[in-house]
Coordinates of C-alpha atoms in Angstrom, one line a residue:
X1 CA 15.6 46.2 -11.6
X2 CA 18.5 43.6 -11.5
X3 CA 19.6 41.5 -14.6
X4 CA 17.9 38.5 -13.1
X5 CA 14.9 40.1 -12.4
X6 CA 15.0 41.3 -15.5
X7 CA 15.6 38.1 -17.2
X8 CA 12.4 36.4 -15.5
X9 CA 9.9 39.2 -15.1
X10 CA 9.9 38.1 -11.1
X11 CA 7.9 40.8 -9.3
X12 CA 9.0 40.9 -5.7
X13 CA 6.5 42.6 -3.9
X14 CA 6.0 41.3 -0.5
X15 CA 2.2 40.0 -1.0
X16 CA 2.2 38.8 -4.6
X17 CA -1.1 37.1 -5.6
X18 CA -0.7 33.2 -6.1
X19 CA -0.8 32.0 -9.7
X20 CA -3.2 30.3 -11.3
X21 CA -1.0 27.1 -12.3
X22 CA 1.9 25.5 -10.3
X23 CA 5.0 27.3 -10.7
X24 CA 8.2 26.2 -12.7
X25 CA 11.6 27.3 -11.9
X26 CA 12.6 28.3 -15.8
X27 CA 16.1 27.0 -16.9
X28 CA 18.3 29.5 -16.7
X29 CA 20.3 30.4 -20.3
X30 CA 23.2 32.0 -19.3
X31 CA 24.8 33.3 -16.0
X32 CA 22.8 36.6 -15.4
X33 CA 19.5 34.4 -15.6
X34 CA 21.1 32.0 -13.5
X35 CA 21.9 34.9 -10.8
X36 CA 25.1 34.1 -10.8
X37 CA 28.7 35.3 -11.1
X38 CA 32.0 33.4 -13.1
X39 CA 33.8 33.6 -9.6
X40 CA 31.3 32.0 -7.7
X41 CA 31.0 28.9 -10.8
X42 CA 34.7 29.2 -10.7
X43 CA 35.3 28.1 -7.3
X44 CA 32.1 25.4 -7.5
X45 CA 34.0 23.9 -10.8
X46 CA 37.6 23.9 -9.0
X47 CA 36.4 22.2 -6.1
X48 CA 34.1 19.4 -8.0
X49 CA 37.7 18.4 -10.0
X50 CA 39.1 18.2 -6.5
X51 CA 36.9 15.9 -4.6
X52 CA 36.3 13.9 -7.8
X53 CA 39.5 13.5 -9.9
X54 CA 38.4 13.8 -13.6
X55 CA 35.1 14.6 -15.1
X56 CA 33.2 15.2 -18.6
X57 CA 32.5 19.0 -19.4
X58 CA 28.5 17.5 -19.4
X59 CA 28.8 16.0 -16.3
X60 CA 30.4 19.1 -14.7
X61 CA 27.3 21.0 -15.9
X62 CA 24.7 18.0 -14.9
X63 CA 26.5 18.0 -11.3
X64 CA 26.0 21.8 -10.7
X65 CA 22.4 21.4 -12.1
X66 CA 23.1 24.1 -15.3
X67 CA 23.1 23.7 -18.9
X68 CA 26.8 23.2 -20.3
X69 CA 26.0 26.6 -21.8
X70 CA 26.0 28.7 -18.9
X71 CA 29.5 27.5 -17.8
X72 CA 31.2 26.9 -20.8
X73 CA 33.1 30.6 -20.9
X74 CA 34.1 29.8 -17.4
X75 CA 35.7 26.8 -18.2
X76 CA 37.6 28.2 -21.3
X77 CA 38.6 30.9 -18.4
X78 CA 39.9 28.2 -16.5
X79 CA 41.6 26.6 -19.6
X80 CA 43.3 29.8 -20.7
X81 CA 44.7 30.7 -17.1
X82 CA 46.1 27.2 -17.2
X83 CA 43.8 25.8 -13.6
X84 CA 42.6 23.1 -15.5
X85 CA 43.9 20.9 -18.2
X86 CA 42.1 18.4 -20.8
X87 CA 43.1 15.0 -20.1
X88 CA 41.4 13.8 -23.7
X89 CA 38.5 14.6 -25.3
X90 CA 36.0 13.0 -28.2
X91 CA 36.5 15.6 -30.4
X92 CA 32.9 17.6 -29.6
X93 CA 35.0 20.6 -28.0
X94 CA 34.5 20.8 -24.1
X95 CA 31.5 19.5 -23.7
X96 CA 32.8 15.8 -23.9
X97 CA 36.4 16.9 -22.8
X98 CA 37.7 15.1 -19.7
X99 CA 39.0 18.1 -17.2
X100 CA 41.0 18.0 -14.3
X101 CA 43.0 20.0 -12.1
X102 CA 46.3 21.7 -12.7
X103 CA 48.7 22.2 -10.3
X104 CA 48.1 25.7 -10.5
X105 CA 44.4 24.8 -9.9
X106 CA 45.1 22.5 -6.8
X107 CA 46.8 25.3 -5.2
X108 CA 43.9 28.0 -6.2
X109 CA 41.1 25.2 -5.2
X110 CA 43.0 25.2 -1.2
X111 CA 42.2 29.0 -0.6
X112 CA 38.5 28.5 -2.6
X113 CA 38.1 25.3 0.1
X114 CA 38.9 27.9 3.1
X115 CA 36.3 30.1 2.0
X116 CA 33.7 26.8 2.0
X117 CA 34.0 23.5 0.9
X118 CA 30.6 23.2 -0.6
X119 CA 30.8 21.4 -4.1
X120 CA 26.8 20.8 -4.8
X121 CA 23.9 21.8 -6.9
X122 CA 24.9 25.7 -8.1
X123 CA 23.3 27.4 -5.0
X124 CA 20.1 29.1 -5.7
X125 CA 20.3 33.3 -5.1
X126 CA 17.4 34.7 -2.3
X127 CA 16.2 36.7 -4.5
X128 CA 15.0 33.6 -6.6
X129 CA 14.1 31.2 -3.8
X130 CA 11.8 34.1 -2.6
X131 CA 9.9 34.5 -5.7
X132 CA 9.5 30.7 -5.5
X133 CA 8.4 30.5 -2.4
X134 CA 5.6 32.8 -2.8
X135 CA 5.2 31.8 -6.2
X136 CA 4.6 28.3 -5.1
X137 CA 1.7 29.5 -2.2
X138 CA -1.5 27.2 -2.3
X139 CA -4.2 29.3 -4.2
X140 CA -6.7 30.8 -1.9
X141 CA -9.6 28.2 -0.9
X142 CA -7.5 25.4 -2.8
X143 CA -8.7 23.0 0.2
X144 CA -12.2 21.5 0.1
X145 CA -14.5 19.6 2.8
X146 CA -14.3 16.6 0.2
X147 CA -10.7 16.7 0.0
X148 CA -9.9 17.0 3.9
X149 CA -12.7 14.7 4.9
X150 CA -10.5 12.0 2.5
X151 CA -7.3 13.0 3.9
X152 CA -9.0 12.2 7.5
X153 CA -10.8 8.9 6.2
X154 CA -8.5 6.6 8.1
X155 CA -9.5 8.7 11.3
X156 CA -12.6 9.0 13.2
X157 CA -13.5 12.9 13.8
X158 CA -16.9 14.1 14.1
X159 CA -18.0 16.6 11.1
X160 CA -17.3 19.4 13.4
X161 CA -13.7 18.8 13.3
X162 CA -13.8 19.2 9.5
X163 CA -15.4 22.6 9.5
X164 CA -12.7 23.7 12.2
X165 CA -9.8 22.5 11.1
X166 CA -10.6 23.1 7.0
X167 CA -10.8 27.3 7.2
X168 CA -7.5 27.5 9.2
X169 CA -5.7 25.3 6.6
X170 CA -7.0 27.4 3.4
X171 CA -6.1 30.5 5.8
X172 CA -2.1 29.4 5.8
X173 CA -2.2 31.2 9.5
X174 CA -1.3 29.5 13.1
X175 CA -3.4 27.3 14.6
X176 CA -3.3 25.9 18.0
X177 CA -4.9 22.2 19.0
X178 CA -5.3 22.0 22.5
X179 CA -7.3 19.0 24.6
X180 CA -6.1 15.7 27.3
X181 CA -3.4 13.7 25.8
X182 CA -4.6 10.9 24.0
X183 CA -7.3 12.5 21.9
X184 CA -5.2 12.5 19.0
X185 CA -4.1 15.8 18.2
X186 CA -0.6 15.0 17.0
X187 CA -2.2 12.2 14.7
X188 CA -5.1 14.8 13.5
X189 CA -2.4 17.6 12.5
X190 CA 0.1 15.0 10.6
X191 CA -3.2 13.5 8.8
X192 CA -3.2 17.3 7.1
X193 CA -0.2 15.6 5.0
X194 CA -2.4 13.0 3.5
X195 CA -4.0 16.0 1.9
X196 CA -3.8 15.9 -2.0
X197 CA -1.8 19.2 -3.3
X198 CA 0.3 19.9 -5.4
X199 CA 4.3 19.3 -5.0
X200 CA 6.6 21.7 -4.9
X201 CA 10.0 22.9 -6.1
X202 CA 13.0 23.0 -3.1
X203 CA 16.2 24.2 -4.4
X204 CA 19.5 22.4 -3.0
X205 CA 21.1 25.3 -1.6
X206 CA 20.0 29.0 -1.9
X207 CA 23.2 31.8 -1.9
X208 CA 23.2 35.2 0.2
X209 CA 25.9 37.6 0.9
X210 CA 28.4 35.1 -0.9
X211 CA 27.1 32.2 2.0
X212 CA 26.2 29.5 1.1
X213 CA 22.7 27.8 2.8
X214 CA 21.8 24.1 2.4
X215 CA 18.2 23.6 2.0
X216 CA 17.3 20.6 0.6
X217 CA 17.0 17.6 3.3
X218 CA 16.0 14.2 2.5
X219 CA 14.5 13.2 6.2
X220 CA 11.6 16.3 5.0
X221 CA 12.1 16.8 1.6
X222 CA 10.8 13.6 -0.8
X223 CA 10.9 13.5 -4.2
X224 CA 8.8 13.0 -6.5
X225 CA 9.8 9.2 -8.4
X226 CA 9.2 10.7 -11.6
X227 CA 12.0 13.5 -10.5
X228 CA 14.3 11.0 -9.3
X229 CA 14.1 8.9 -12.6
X230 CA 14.8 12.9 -14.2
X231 CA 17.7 13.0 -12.0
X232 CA 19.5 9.9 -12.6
X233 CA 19.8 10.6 -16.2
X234 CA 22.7 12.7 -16.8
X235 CA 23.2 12.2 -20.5
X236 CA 23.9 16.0 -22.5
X237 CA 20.8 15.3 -24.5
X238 CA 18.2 15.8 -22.3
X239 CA 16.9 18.6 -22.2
X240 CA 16.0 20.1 -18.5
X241 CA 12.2 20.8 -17.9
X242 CA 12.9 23.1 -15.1
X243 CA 16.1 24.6 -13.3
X244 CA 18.0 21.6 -11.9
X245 CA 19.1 23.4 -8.9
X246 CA 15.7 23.3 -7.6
X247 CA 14.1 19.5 -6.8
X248 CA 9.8 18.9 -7.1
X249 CA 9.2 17.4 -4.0
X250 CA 5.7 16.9 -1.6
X251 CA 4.9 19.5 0.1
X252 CA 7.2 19.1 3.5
X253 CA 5.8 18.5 6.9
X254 CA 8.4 18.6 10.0
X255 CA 7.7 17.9 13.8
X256 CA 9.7 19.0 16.4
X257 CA 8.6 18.4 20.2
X258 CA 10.2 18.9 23.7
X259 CA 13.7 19.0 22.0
X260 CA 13.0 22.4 20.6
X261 CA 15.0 25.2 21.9
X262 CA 15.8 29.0 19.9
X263 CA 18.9 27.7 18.8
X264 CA 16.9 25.6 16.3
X265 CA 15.1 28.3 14.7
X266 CA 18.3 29.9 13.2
X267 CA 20.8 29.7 10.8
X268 CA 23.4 26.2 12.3
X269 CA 27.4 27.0 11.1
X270 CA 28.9 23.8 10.2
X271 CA 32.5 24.7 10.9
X272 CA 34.4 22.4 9.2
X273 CA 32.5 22.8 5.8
X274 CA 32.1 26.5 6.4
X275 CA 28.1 26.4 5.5
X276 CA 25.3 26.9 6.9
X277 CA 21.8 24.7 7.6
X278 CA 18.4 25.9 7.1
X279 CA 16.4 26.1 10.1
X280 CA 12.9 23.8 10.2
X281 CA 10.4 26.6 9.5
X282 CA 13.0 27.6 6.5
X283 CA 12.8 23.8 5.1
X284 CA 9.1 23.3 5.6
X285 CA 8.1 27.0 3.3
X286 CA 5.3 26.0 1.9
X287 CA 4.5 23.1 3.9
X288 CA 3.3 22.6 7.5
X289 CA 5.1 23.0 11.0
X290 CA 4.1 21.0 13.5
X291 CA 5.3 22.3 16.6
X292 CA 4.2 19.2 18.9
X293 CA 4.0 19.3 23.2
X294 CA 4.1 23.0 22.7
X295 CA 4.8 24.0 26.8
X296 CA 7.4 21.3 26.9
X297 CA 10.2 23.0 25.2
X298 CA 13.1 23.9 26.9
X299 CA 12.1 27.5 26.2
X300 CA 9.2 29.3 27.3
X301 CA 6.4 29.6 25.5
X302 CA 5.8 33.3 25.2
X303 CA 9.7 32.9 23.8
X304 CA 8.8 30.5 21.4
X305 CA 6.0 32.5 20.0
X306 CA 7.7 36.2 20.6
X307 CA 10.5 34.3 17.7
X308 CA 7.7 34.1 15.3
X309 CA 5.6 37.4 16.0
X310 CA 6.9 39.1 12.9
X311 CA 7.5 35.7 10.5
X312 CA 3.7 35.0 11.1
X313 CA 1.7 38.8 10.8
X314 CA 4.9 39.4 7.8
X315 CA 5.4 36.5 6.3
X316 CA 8.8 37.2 6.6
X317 CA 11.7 35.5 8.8
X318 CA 15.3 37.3 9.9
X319 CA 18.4 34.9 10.2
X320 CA 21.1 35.5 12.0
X321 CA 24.7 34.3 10.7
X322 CA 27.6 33.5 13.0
X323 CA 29.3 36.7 11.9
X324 CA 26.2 38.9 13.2
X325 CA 25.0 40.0 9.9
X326 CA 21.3 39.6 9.1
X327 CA 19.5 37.8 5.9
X328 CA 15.4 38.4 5.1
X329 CA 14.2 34.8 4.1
X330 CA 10.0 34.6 3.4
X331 CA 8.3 32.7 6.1
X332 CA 5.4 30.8 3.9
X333 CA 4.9 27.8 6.7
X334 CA 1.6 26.5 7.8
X335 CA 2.3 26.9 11.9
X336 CA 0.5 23.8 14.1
X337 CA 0.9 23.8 18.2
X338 CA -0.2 21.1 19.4
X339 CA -0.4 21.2 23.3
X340 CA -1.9 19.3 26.4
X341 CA -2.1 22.2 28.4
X342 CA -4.1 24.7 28.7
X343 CA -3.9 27.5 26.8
X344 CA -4.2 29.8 30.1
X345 CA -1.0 27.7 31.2
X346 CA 0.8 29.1 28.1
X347 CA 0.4 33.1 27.7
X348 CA -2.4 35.9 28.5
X349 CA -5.4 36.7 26.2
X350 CA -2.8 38.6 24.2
X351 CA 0.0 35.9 23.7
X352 CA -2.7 33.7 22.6
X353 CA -4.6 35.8 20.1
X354 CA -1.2 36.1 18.2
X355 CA -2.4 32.5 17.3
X356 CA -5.0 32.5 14.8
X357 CA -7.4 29.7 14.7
X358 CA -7.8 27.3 17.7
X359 CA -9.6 23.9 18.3
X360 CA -10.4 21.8 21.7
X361 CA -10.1 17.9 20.6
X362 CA -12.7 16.4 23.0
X363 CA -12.6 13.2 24.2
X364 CA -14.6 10.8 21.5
X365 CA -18.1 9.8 22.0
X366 CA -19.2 6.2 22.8
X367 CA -20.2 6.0 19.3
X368 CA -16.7 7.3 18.0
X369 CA -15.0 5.3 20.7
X370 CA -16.2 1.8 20.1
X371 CA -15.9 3.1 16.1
X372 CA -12.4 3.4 16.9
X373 CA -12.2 -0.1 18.6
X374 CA -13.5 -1.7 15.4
X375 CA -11.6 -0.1 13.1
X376 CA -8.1 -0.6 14.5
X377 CA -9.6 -4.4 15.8
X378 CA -9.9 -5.1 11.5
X379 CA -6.7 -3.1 11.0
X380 CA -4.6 -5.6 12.9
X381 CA -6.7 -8.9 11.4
X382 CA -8.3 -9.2 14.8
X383 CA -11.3 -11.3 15.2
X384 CA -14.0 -9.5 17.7
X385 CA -17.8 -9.2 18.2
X386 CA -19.5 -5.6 19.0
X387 CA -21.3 -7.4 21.5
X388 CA -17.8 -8.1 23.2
X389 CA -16.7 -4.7 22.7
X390 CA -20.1 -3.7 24.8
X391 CA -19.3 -5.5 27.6
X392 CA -15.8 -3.6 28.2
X393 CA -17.1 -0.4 27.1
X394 CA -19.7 -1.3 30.2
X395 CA -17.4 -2.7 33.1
X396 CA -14.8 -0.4 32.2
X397 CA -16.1 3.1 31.2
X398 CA -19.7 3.2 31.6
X399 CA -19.9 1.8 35.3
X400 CA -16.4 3.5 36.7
X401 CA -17.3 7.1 34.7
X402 CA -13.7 6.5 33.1
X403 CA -12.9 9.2 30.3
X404 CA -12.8 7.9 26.3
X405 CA -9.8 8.6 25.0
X406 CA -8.9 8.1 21.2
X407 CA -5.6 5.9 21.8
X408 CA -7.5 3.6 24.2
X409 CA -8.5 0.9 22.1
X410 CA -4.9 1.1 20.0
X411 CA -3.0 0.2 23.3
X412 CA -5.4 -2.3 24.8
X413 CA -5.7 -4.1 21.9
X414 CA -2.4 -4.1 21.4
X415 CA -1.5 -5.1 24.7
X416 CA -4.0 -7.7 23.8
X417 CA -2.4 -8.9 21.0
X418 CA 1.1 -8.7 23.0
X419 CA -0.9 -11.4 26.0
X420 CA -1.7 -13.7 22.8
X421 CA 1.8 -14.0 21.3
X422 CA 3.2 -14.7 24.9
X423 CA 0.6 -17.2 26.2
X424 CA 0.1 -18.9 22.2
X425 CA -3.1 -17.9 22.3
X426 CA -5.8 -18.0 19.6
X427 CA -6.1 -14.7 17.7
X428 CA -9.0 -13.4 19.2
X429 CA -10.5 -11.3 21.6
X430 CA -12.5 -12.5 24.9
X431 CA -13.4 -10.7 27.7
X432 CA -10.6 -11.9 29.8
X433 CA -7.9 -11.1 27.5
X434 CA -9.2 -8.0 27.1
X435 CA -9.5 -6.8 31.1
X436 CA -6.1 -8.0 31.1
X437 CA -5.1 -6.0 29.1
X438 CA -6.9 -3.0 30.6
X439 CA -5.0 -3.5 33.5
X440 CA -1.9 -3.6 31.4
X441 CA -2.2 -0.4 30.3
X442 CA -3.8 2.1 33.1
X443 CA -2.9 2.4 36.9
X444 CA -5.8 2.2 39.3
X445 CA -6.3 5.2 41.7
X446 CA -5.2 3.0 44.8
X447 CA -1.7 2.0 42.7
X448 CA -1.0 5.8 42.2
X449 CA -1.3 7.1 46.2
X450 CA 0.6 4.3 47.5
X451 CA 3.7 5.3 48.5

């Protein structure tokens, strides 16, 4: 067992049970705990002086997300070997020293910039970030009816959906939605994120093979406002309540659509910084994946799945860097396809039983229909009567055998509300409005087979 190990009694078996309270990334209290090595602090320190001038010995060790304890024999190194130099100090030693580079450390921080210019949070080792990912697992049957049936309370879905869609989300495996377009399937799989859980912890960046990964991502990742008040205070006295290389966010939940290709799904080089980027199903560990218009990528779809075969029976992903070489990441991601084809359009009985659960989204009832109407009618202040929503329901379902669909009564009425604006119209519906706005939004059989 490795130092670091060691240090935190991490067990890295592959299938470790979750814990029974939400895990904490401990503060490391020295390098080995820290899983790091002088050279590698070296080079972070030498290259923070260089792209910001002067700075405090604290602020040094607030920026790299360490206590000054862990980094203070490396910058006595770097004092004694003359790379940096104390421009004045307080009197406290070099904690509230001002440091900056030395000549000799301007010409040593150019070859530490060709290896990579990344100058961040102290990267976290994969050793570490896979204990925290699987650490950091939602506890088996942590989901209730209650809880989902809240999460879905701004959405009408029969009962039946619940008791579907509830077991796949506890179960942490695939799970395809499949039904006509317009039945809400991408809006059903992003309510899942209105789900109460518990945050998580995402590190900045995570280290492997002496590369350096960037994994934190503020268009997925969002802090918590309590963390963000944490990070903005960089005074010496506080005392860290976790390890400041990692960041408590929500739970992520990423989308990606037609635009997907296998490219994606790896490790991306950033030449000119000489780092890599974290792939979506690496950023959303221990979150969901929405995989939306899954068919539609520009890849097929028995590609697509063949990538995540292993990741999702394994729970572990390979990446690939631009060298060639290989890194084991853990693949913790609650997979969604969502997909208006049909599933004998995308793969055989075996392609598709590689996806674990599976749910048709039917077209709505009347009931749930006109439901729908009322709701998003008050949603948008809109004055109606259920007598007036009858009548349309009547001329323009009932009587032409027209299929409900759940967006329906969101476009009309917006189209609607679009014909009221234009014309200065009083904010409310009438029949005529409303068949105008039918018509606004769906092309009669005669209008598509004209030439």
């Amino acid at each position: 067992m490795s130092t670091t190990e060691a240090a935190f009694s991490w067990n890295l078996d592959d299938t470790p049970e979750p814990p029974a309270e939400q895990w904490t990334p401990p503060v490391p209290e020295n390098m080995d705990q820290a899983g790091l090595t002088s050279t590698l602090l070296e080079q972070l320190i030498l290259k923070m002086l260089y792209f910001e001038g002067e700075l405090q010995g604290h602020d040094i060790a607030f920026h790299l997300g360490l206590k000054f304890s862990v980094i203070e024999s490396v910058l006595d190194f770097l004092k004694r070997t003359r790379m940096v130099e104390v421009k004045r100090s307080s009197g406290f030693g070099n904690v509230s020293a001002i440091f900056a580079l030395s000549d000799a450390g301007r010409n040593r921080t150019g070859e530490y910039l060709d290896i990579n210019q990344y100058a961040g949070r102290a990267p976290v080792p994969i050793e570490q970030y896979t204990v925290g990912v699987r650490e950091q697992r939602p506890k088996e049957g942590w989901l209730t009816k209650d809880s989902l049936a809240q999460a879905f309370s701004h959405m009408v879905v029969p009962d039946l959906v619940l008791t579907k869609v509830g077991p796949a989300v506890n179960s942490g495996q695939s799970f395809l939605i499949f039904g006509q377009p317009g039945n809400g399937k991408s809006y059903l799989a992003q309510a899942l994120n209105h789900i109460e859980a518990s945050s998580i912890y995402v590190p900045y960046a995570i280290e492997v093979q002496g590369q350096i990964i960037e994994m934190f991502d503020a268009l997925y990742h969002h802090p918590e406002e309590e963390e963000v008040a944490e990070e903005q205070q960089s005074s010496v006295s506080v005392d860290p309540k976790h390890d400041r290389r990692w960041i408590r966010c929500e739970r992520p939940f990423i989308v990606t659509g037609g635009e997907l290709t296998l490219d994606m799904l790896d490790l991306s080089y950033k030449p000119s910084a000489k780092v890599y980027g974290a792939p979506f199903q690496l950023k959303s560990n221990n979150g969901i994946y929405l995989i939306d218009d899954f068919g539609r990528q520009r890849v097929q779809p028995a590609e697509l799945l063949n990538r995540w075969i292993i990741p999702m029976d394994s729970h572990v992903d390979y990446l690939t860097f631009h060298t060639g070489g290989k890194v084991r990441v853990p693949f913790e991601t609650f997979l969604i396809f969502s997909t208006n084809l049909h599933p004998a359009k995308l793969g055989d009985e075996a392609f598709l039983r590689r996806i674990q659960y599976k749910m048709y989204m039917k077209n709505p009832s009347e009931q749930e229909f006109i439901e729908i109407f009322e709701r998003y009618c008050a949603s948008v202040n809109l004055e109606y009567t259920r007598d007036l929503i009858d009548r349309f329901v009547d001329r323009h379902y009932r009587k032409t055998g027209k299929p409900f669909r759940r967006c329906h009564p969101r476009d009309v009425v917006t189209h609607a509300l679009h014909l009221m604006r234009f014309e200065h119209l009083r904010t409310e519906l009438d029949d005529d409005t409303l068949d105008r706005a039918f018509e606004s939004c769906f092309l009669e059989e005669n209008e598509i087979n004209e030439p």
